[in-house]
Amino acid sequence: MIFISEKAKIKLISLMKKEGLSHDISFVRFGVKTGGCSGLSYELTFDQKKQEGDKIFQHKEMKILIDQNSIPYLEGITLEYSDGLDGKGFYFKNPKAKHTCGCGKSFSL
C-alpha cells in the first residue's frame, strides 16, 4: 500500500489544478531511479496515462501509478509535505530505507 498525508494531498491537488489537471482523472506517479547522495532517488510526477507494467494504487482520493521496477522499493511508503521553517516541499517516509539523506529525496536499502 502507498500512503499520502493530508497536507501532501492538498498540495498535490493544488499543483494539479495549476497544471490544468484534475485529480479525478489524472495520476500521481511515484518512482525510483539510481542516483542521489544515498544511491537511489525518488521521482514524483503527474501522468495522464497508465503504462504497461504500472500498478495503480488509490489513497485519499489520489490515483497513484508505480512502475513494476519501483514497487519493491516503495511498498509502505508515505508521501509527506512540509511548509515549515525547517524545510519546504515533498518528502518520503520509507519504512524499508536503511539510510535517507537529509533532504529526504534519496535513500538506500
Short mmCIF file of C-alpha atoms in Angstrom, two decimals:
data_model
loop_
_atom_site.label_atom_id
_atom_site.label_comp_id
_atom_site.label_asym_id
_atom_site.label_seq_id
_atom_site.Cartn_x
_atom_site.Cartn_y
_atom_site.Cartn_z
CA MET A 1 0.00 0.00 0.00
CA ILE A 2 1.07 3.58 -0.68
CA PHE A 3 0.06 6.46 1.60
CA ILE A 4 -0.30 10.22 1.13
CA SER A 5 -0.59 12.56 4.11
CA GLU A 6 -3.45 15.07 4.19
CA LYS A 7 -1.04 18.03 3.68
CA ALA A 8 0.60 16.28 0.73
CA LYS A 9 -2.79 15.51 -0.82
CA ILE A 10 -3.91 19.13 -0.57
CA LYS A 11 -0.64 20.34 -2.15
CA LEU A 12 -0.81 17.74 -4.95
CA ILE A 13 -4.37 18.76 -5.82
CA SER A 14 -3.31 22.43 -5.86
CA LEU A 15 -0.35 21.70 -8.16
CA MET A 16 -2.50 19.58 -10.46
CA LYS A 17 -5.03 22.41 -10.81
CA LYS A 18 -2.21 24.83 -11.70
CA GLU A 19 -1.15 22.43 -14.46
CA GLY A 20 -4.71 22.07 -15.76
CA LEU A 21 -5.11 18.53 -14.42
CA SER A 22 -7.82 17.01 -12.27
CA HIS A 23 -7.04 14.52 -9.51
CA ASP A 24 -10.25 12.71 -10.50
CA ILE A 25 -8.82 11.57 -13.84
CA SER A 26 -5.04 12.15 -13.63
CA PHE A 27 -2.43 10.17 -11.73
CA VAL A 28 0.43 10.92 -9.39
CA ARG A 29 3.41 8.81 -10.45
CA PHE A 30 5.88 7.57 -7.84
CA GLY A 31 9.15 6.04 -8.98
CA VAL A 32 12.72 5.21 -8.05
CA LYS A 33 15.86 5.79 -10.10
CA THR A 34 19.54 5.31 -9.39
CA GLY A 35 21.38 8.38 -8.18
CA GLY A 36 21.29 10.84 -5.34
CA CYS A 37 23.59 11.04 -2.36
CA SER A 38 22.24 7.79 -0.87
CA GLY A 39 22.21 5.67 -4.05
CA LEU A 40 18.52 5.73 -5.04
CA SER A 41 16.31 8.76 -5.67
CA TYR A 42 12.56 9.18 -5.55
CA GLU A 43 10.62 10.51 -8.52
CA LEU A 44 7.28 12.28 -8.23
CA THR A 45 5.42 13.43 -11.36
CA PHE A 46 1.93 13.73 -12.78
CA ASP A 47 0.70 11.46 -15.55
CA GLN A 48 -2.48 11.07 -17.53
CA LYS A 49 -1.98 7.52 -18.79
CA LYS A 50 -1.23 4.17 -17.26
CA GLN A 51 1.73 2.46 -18.93
CA GLU A 52 2.19 -1.27 -19.41
CA GLY A 53 3.50 -2.76 -16.17
CA ASP A 54 2.21 0.07 -13.97
CA LYS A 55 0.34 -0.78 -10.81
CA ILE A 56 -2.46 1.54 -9.67
CA PHE A 57 -2.96 2.41 -6.01
CA GLN A 58 -5.53 4.78 -4.57
CA HIS A 59 -5.24 6.72 -1.32
CA LYS A 60 -7.10 9.81 -0.11
CA GLU A 61 -8.82 10.38 -3.47
CA MET A 62 -5.46 10.29 -5.28
CA LYS A 63 -4.73 7.75 -8.01
CA ILE A 64 -1.10 6.65 -7.84
CA LEU A 65 0.92 4.89 -10.55
CA ILE A 66 4.11 2.98 -9.84
CA ASP A 67 6.14 1.15 -12.46
CA GLN A 68 6.80 -2.52 -11.76
CA ASN A 69 10.53 -1.98 -11.12
CA SER A 70 9.87 0.61 -8.39
CA ILE A 71 7.18 -1.29 -6.49
CA PRO A 72 9.55 -3.33 -4.27
CA TYR A 73 11.25 -0.12 -3.09
CA LEU A 74 8.06 1.82 -2.43
CA GLU A 75 5.64 -0.58 -0.72
CA GLY A 76 4.50 1.01 2.54
CA ILE A 77 5.88 4.46 1.67
CA THR A 78 4.19 7.69 2.79
CA LEU A 79 4.40 10.95 0.83
CA GLU A 80 4.54 13.92 3.22
CA TYR A 81 4.59 17.66 2.66
CA SER A 82 6.16 20.33 4.85
CA ASP A 83 5.82 24.07 4.55
CA GLY A 84 7.59 24.85 7.81
CA LEU A 85 10.70 26.86 8.56
CA ASP A 86 12.92 23.77 8.60
CA GLY A 87 12.17 22.88 5.02
CA LYS A 88 9.58 23.14 2.33
CA GLY A 89 8.39 20.54 -0.09
CA PHE A 90 7.52 16.91 -0.55
CA TYR A 91 9.47 14.16 1.16
CA PHE A 92 9.06 10.42 1.58
CA LYS A 93 8.90 8.26 4.69
CA ASN A 94 10.07 4.84 3.61
CA PRO A 95 9.99 2.02 6.20
CA LYS A 96 12.35 -0.06 4.03
CA ALA A 97 15.09 2.60 3.81
CA LYS A 98 18.20 1.87 5.85
CA HIS A 99 19.66 5.31 5.18
CA THR A 100 17.99 8.52 3.99
CA CYS A 101 19.69 11.76 3.01
CA GLY A 102 18.89 14.95 4.89
CA CYS A 103 16.59 16.31 2.18
CA GLY A 104 14.51 13.11 2.08
CA LYS A 105 14.85 12.75 -1.67
CA SER A 106 17.25 9.81 -1.78
CA PHE A 107 17.73 6.59 0.16
CA SER A 108 19.48 3.25 0.32
CA LEU A 109 18.31 -0.21 1.36
#
